[in-house]
Short mmCIF file of C-alpha atoms and ligand atoms in Angstrom, two decimals:
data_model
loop_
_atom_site.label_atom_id
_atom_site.label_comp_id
_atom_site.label_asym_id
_atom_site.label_seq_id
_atom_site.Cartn_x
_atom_site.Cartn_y
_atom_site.Cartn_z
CA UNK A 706 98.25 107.42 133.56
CA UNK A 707 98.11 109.21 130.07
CA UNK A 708 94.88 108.98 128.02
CA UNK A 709 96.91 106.98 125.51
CA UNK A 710 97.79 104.31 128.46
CA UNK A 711 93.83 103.99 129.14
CA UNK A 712 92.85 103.74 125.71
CA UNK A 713 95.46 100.42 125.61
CA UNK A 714 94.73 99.23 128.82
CA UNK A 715 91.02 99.27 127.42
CA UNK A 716 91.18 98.35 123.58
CA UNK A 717 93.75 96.26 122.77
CA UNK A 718 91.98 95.31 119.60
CA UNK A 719 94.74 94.99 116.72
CA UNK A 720 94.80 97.88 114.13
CA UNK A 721 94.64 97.80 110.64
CA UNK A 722 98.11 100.04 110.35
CA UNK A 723 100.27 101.85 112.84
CA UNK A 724 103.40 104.12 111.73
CA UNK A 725 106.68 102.54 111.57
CA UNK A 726 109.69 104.33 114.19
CA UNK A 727 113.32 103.92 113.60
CA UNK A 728 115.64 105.12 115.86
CA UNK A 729 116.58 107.32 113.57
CA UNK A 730 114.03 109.98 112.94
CA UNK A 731 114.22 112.08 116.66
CA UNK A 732 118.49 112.75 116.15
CA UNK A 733 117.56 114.03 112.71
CA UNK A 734 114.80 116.22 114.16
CA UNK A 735 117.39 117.71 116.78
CA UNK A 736 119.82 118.61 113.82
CA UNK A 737 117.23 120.19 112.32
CA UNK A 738 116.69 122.35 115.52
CA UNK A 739 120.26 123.04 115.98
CA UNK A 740 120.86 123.91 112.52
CA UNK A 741 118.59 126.91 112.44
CA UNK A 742 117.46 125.91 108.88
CA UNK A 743 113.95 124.46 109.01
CA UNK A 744 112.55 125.05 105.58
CA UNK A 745 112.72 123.27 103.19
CA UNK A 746 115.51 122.26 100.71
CA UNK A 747 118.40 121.89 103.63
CA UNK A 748 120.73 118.77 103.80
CA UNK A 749 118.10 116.28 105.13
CA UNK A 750 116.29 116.75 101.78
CA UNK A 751 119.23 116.95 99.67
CA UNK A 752 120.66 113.46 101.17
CA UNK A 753 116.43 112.17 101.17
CA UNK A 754 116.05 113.13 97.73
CA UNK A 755 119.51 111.17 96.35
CA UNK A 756 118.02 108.25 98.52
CA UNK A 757 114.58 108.37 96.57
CA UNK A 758 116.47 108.59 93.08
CA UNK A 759 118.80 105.84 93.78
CA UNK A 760 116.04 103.80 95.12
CA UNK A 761 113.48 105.08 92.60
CA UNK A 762 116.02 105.34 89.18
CA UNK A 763 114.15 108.47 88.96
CA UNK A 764 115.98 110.96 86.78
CA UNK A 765 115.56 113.36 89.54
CA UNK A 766 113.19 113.31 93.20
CA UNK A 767 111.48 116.36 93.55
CA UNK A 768 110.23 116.18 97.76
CA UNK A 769 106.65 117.61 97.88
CA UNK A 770 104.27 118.02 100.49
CA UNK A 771 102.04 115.29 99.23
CA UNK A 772 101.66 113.03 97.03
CA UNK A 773 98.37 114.70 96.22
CA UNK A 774 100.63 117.64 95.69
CA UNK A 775 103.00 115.92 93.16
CA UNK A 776 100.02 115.20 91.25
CA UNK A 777 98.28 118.12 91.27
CA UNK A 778 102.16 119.39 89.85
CA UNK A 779 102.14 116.53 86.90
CA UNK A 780 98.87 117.59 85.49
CA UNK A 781 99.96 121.20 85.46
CA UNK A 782 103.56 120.31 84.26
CA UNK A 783 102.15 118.37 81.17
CA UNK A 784 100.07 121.43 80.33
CA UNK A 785 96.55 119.97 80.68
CA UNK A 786 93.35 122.41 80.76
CA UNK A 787 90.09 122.77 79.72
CA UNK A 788 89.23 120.79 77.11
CA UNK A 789 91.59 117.97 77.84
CA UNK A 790 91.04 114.22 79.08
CA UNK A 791 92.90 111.89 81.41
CA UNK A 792 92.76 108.23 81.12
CA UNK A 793 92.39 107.30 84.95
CA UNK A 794 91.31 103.66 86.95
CA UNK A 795 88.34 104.13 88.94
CA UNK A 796 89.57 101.90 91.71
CA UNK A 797 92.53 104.41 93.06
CA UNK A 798 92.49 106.96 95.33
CA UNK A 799 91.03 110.18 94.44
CA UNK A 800 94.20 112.28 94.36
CA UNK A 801 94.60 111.49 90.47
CA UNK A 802 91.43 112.24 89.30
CA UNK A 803 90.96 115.33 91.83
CA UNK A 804 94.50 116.98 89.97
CA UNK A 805 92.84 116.41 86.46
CA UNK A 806 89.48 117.98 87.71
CA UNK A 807 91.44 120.72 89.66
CA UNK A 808 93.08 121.91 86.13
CA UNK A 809 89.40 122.16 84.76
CA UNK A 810 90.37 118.83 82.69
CA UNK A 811 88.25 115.32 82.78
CA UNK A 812 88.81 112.13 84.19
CA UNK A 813 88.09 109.08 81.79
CA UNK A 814 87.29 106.75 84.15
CA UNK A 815 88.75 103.05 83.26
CA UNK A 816 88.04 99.59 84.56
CA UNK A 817 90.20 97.22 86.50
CA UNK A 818 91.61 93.90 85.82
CA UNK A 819 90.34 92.06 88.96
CA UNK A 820 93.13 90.03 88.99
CA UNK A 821 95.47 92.78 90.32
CA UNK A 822 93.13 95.78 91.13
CA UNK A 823 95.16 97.57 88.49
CA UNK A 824 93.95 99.40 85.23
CA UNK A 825 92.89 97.55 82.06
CA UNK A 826 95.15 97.80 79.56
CA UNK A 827 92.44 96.62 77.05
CA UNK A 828 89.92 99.33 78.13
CA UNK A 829 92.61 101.85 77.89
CA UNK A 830 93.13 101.15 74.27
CA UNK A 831 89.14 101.41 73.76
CA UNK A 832 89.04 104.45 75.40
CA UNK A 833 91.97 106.79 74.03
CA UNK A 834 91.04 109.33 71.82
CA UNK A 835 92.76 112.49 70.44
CA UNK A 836 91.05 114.84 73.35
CA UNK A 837 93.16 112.05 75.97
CA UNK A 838 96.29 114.56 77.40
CA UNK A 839 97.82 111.83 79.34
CA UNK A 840 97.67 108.35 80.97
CA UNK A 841 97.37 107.86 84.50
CA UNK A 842 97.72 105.04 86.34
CA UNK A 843 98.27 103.40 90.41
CA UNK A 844 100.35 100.23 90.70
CA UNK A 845 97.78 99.00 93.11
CA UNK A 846 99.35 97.53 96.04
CA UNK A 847 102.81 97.71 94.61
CA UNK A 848 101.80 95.50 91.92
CA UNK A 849 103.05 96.59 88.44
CA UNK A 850 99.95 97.57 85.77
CA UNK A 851 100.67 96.47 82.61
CA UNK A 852 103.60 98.97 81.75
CA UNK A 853 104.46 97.96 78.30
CA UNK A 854 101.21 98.04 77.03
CA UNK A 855 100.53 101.03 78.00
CA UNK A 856 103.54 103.04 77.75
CA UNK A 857 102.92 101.20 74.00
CA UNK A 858 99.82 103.35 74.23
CA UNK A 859 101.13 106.23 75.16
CA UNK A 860 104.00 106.52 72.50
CA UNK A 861 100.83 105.34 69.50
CA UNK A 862 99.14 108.45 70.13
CA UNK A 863 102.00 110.55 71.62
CA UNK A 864 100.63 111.18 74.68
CA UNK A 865 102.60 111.17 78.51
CA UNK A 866 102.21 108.72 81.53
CA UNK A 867 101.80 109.44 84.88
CA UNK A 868 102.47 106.72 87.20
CA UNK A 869 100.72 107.36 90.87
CA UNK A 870 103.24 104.82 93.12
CA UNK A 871 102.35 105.42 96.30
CA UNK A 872 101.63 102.12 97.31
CA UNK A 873 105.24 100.65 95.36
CA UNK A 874 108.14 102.62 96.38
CA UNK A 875 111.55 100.60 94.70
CA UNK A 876 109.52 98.09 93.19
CA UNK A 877 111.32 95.79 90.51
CA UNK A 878 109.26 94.85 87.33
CA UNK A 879 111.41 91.33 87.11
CA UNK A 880 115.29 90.53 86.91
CA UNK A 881 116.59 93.66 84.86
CA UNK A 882 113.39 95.22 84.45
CA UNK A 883 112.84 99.50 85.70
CA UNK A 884 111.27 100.31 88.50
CA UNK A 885 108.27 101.45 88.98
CA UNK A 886 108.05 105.36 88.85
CA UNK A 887 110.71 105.41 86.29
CA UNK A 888 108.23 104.47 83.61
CA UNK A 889 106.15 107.90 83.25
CA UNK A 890 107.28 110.88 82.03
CA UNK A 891 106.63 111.96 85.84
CA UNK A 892 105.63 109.57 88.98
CA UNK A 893 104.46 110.59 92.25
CA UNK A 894 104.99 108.16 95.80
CA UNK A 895 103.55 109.52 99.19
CA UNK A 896 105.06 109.48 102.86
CA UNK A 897 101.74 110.24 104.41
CA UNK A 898 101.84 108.01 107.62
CA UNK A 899 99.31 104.68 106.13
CA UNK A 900 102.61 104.35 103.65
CA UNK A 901 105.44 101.67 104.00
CA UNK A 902 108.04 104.84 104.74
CA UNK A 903 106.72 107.96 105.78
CA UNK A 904 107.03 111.20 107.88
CA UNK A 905 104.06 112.11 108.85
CA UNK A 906 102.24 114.06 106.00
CA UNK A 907 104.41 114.29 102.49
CA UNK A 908 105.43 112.88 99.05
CA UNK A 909 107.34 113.03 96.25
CA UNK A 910 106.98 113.91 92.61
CA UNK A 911 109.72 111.90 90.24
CA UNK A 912 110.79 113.47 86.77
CA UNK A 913 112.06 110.88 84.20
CA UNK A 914 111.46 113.50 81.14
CA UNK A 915 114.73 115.46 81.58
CA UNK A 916 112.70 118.59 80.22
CA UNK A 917 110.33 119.26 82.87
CA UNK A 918 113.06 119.55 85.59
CA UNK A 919 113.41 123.13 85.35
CA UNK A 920 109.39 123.34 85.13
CA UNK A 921 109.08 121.30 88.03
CA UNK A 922 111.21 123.00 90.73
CA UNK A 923 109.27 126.74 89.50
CA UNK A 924 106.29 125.04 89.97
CA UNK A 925 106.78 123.80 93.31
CA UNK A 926 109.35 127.04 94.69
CA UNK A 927 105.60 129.31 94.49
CA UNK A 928 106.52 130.10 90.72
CA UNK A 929 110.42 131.44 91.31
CA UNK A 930 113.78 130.10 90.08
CA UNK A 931 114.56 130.11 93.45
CA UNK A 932 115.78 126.39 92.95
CA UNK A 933 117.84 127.82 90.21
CA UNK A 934 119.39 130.69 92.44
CA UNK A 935 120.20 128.27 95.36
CA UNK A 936 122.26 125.92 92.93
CA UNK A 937 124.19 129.87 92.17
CA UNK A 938 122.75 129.28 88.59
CA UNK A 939 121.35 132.91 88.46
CA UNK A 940 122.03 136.18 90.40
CA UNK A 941 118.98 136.63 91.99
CA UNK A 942 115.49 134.99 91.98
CA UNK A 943 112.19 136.24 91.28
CA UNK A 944 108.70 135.12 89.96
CA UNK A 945 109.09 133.63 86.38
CA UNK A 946 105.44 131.11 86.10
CA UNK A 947 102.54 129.97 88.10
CA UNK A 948 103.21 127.81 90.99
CA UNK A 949 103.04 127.34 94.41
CA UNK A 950 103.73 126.12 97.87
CA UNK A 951 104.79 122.40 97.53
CA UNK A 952 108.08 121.88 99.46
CA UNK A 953 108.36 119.28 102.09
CA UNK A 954 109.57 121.44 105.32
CA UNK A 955 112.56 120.22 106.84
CA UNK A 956 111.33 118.75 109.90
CA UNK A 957 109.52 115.79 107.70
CA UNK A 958 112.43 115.51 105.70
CA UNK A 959 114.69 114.62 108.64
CA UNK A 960 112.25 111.94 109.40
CA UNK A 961 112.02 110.67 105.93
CA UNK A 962 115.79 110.89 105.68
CA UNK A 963 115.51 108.31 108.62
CA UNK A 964 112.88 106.34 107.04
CA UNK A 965 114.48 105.75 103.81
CA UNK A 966 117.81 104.83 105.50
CA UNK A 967 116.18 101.54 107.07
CA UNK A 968 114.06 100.58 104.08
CA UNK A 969 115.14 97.39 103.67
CA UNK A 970 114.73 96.46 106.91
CA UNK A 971 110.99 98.03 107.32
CA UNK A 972 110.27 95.95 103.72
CA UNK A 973 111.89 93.01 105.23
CA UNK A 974 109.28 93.37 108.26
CA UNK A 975 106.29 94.20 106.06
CA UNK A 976 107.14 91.30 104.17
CA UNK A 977 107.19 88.30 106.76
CA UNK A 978 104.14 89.57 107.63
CA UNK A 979 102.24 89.09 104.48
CA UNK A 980 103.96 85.74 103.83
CA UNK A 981 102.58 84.66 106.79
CA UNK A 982 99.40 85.88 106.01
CA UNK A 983 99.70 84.19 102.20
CA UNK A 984 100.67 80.69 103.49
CA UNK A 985 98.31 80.11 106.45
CA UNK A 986 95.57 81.39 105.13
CA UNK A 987 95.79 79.32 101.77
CA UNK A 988 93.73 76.05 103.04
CA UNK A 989 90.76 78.09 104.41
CA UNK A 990 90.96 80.59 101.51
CA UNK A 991 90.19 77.26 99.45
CA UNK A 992 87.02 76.00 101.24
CA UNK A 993 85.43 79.43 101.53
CA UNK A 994 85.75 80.46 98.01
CA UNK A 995 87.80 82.96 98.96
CA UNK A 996 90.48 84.31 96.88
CA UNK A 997 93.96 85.69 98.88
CA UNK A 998 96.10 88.57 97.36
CA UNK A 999 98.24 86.68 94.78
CA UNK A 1000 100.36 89.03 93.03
CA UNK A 1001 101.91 87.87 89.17
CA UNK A 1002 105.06 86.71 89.36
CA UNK A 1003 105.05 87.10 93.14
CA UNK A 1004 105.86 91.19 92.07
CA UNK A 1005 104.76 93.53 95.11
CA UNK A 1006 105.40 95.96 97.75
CA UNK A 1007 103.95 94.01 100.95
CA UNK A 1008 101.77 97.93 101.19
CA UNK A 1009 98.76 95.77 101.81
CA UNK A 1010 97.04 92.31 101.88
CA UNK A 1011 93.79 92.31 100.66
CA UNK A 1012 91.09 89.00 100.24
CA UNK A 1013 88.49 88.67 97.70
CA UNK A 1014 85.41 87.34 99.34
CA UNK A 1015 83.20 85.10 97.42
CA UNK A 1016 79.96 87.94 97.12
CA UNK A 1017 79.18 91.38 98.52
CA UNK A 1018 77.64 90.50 101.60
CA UNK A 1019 80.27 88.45 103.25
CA UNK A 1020 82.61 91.31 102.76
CA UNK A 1021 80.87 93.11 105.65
CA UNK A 1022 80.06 89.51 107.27
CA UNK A 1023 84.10 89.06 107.62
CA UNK A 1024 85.51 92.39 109.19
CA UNK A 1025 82.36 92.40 111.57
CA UNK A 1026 83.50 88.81 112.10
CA UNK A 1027 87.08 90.42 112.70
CA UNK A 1028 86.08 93.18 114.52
CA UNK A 1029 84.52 91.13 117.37
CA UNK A 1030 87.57 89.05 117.61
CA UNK A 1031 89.74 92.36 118.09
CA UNK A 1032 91.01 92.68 114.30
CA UNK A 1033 90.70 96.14 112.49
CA UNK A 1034 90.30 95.50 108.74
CA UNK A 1035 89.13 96.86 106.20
CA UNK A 1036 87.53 97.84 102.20
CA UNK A 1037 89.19 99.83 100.02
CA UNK A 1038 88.25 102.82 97.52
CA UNK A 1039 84.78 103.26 96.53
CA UNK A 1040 85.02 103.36 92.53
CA UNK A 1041 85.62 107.09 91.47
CA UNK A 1042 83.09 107.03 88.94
CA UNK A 1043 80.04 105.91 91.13
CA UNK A 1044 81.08 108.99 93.67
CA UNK A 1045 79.33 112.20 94.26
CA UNK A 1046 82.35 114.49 92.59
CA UNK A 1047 83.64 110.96 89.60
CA UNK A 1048 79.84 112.05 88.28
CA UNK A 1049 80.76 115.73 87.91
CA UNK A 1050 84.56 115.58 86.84
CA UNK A 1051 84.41 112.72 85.21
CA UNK A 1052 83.01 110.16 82.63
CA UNK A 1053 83.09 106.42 81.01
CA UNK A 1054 82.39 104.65 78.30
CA UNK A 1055 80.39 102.12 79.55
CA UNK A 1056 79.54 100.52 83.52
CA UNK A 1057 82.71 99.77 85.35
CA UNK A 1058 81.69 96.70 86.79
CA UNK A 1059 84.89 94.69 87.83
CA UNK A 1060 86.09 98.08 89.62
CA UNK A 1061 82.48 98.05 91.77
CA UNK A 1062 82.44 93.91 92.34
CA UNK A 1063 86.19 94.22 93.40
CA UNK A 1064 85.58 97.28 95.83
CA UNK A 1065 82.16 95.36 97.25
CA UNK A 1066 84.08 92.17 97.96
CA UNK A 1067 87.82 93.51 99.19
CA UNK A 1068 88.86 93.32 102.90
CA UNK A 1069 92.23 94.28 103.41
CA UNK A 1070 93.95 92.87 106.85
CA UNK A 1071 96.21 94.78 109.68
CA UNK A 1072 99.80 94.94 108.03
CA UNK A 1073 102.58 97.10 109.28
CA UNK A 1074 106.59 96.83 109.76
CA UNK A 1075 106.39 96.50 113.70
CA UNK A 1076 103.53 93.72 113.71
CA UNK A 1077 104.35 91.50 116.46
CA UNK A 1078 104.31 87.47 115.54
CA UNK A 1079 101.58 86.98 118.10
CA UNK A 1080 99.23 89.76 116.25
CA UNK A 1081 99.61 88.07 113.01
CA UNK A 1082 98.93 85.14 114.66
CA UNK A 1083 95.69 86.92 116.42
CA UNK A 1084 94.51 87.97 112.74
CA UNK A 1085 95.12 84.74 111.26
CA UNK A 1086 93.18 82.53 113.55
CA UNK A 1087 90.17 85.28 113.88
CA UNK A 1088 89.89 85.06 109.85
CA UNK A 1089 90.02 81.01 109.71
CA UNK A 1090 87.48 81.22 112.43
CA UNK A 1091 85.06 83.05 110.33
CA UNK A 1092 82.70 80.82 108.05
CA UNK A 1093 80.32 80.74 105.40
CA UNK A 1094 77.91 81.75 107.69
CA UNK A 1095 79.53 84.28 109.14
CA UNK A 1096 81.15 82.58 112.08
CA UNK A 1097 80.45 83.38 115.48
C1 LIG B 1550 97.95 107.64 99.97
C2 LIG B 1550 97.67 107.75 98.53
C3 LIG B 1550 97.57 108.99 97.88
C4 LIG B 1550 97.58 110.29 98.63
O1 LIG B 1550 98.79 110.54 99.24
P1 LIG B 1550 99.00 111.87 100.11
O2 LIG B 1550 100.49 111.89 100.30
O3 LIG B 1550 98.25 111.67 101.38
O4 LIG B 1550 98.51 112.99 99.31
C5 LIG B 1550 97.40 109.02 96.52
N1 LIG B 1550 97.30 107.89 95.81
C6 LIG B 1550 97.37 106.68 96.39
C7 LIG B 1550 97.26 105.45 95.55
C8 LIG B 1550 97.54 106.57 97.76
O5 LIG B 1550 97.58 105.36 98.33
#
């Protein structure tokens, strides 16, 4: 018996998110082996990367190693130093505010509309000022921040938006509406394995602004025009601009190529699954003043499903509560501006309180594309038989 049959055998508690396999991903991988071309930039990126853009509407998909990466390249790319600030929320994942700090810029940390998790457009307005270089903002969950209002922002004082999507890859804004990551002047989505597609460890960085194309593949071909030579654009290629080392090998492309090929039907999974979750946990949602995920206009990515409890303390209370009945969940970020680095690299303009009440009452529940009907079900009766008092 392997380890990994033991540690079944022994745990079978339900986890809170387990990587999606197609049958897709091991046939690429042999190619890849056959074909003797294993860095990056080979066909399974070229045919990944037109899947992203048509998915995406992305003027063009740039395949990165991260989506960490792909930031760290949009801050550079927009040309933000010392001296500058970012508009960022505080409730995201540090990646954004970690690229700003990285290029010796600072983070303006923002508030949160609790409602969605996602970035104040009010605050925003309060808070940009001629030393702001850029906008950045997460579509929490796959639920779309107020674009208009701030890209309405952004074209007042003339400044660029950078849309982190992880969480909402080929999310529609509403019949005829963009989607998201074709908004910014550059977006970023990751594939790290937590994400609705992914291959392991890797991400993407979009480019809607035409003119940072060229920038872009310098920047991540370890400052050459490599990208440039391969296309038979130039002669030969050599260092032209600071860069570095952010192409997605071709091993995690082939399984991304596979990914992206069944996306519909992984969404289609990840979906049921949070409808479930969203209908039959409505009536004991309502007597425990407990609020469910509940998305405007229905508008998400099924990435997660989050509930709000009704105070601090019962969010601990409930995934104990969960725990003991064999259900990993889960919180969500800490508020960048009340952590040990937000205080260094960062600032605000006054207490971010929605963004620290949000993060103290959030427990996101076990959701991923090969969730069996019977662990839903396990999840759904261990949260209905927690209580006010904090069950059994
Ligand atoms: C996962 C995630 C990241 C980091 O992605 P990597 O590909 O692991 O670098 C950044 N931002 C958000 C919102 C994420 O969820």
């Amino acid at each position: 018996m392997t380890v990994h049959d033991t540690h079944t055998r022994v745990s079978n508690a339900i986890p809170f998110s387990r990587p999606f396999r197609t049958s897709g991903e091991l046939r690429n991988l042999v190619a890849v082996l056959d074909s003797d071309h294993a860095h990056g930039d080979g066909d399974f990126t070229r045919a990944a990367s037109l899947r992203l853009q048509s998915l995406t509407e992305a003027n063009r998909a740039l395949l990165t190693t991260s989506c960490t990466h792909a930031q760290e390249m949009s801050i550079r790319l927009l040309g933000i130093g010392p001296g500058d600030e970012v508009i960022v929320p505080s409730f995201t994942f540090p990646s954004a505010a970690n690229a700003i700090a990285l290029a010796g810029a600072r983070a303006m940390f923002i508030d949160i509309d609790p409602e969605t998790g996602n970035i104040d457009p009010q605050q925003v307005e309060e808070a940009v000022g001629p030393k702001t270089k850029a906008i950045s903002v997460m579509h929490y969950g796959g639920v779309p921040v107020d674009i208009e209002t701030i890209m309405s922002i952004g074209d007042e004082w003339g400044i660029p938006i950078i849309e982190d999507n992880a969480h909402g890859l080929a999310v529609r804004v509403g019949v005829g509406g963009g989607v998201l990551g074709s908004f910014g002047a550059v977006a970023t989505q990751s594939f790290h394995d937590t994400k609705n597609v992914h291959c392991g460890e890797g991400g993407a960085l979009l480019i809607n602004d035409p003119g940072l194309v060229e920038q872009a593949e310098i920047l991540r071909e370890k400052g050459t025009n490599r990208s440039q030579f391969l296309r038979g654009e130039v002669d030969k290629y050599s260092w032209v601009g600071l860069g570095s080392s952010y192409l997605l090998s071709e091993f995690n492309a082939a399984v991304l190529d596979a990914q992206l090929e069944e996306f519909d039907a992984i969404q289609a999974r990840r979906f049921a699954v949070w409808n479930r979750y969203s209908t039959e946990l409505a009536d004991w949602a309502g007597e425990h003043g407990v609020r469910l995920m509940d998305p405007p206009h229905g508008i998400h990515a099924a990435h997660l499903f989050y509930l709000v409890m009704p105070d601090w303390e019962s969010q601990s209370l409930l995934i104990s509560h969960l725990r003991r009945h064999g259900v990993t969940a889960t919180f969500h970020y800490v508020p960048l501006d009340s952590s040990p680095a937000g205080k260094r690299f960062g600032r605000v303009l006054q207490p971010l309180t929605q963004s620290e009440d949000f993060s103290r009452r959030l427990v996101r529940l076990p959701l991923w594309a090969g969730m069996t009907d019977d662990e839903v079900s396990r999840v759904i009766a261990g949260v209905t038989s927690y209580t006010d008092q904090g069950g059994n």
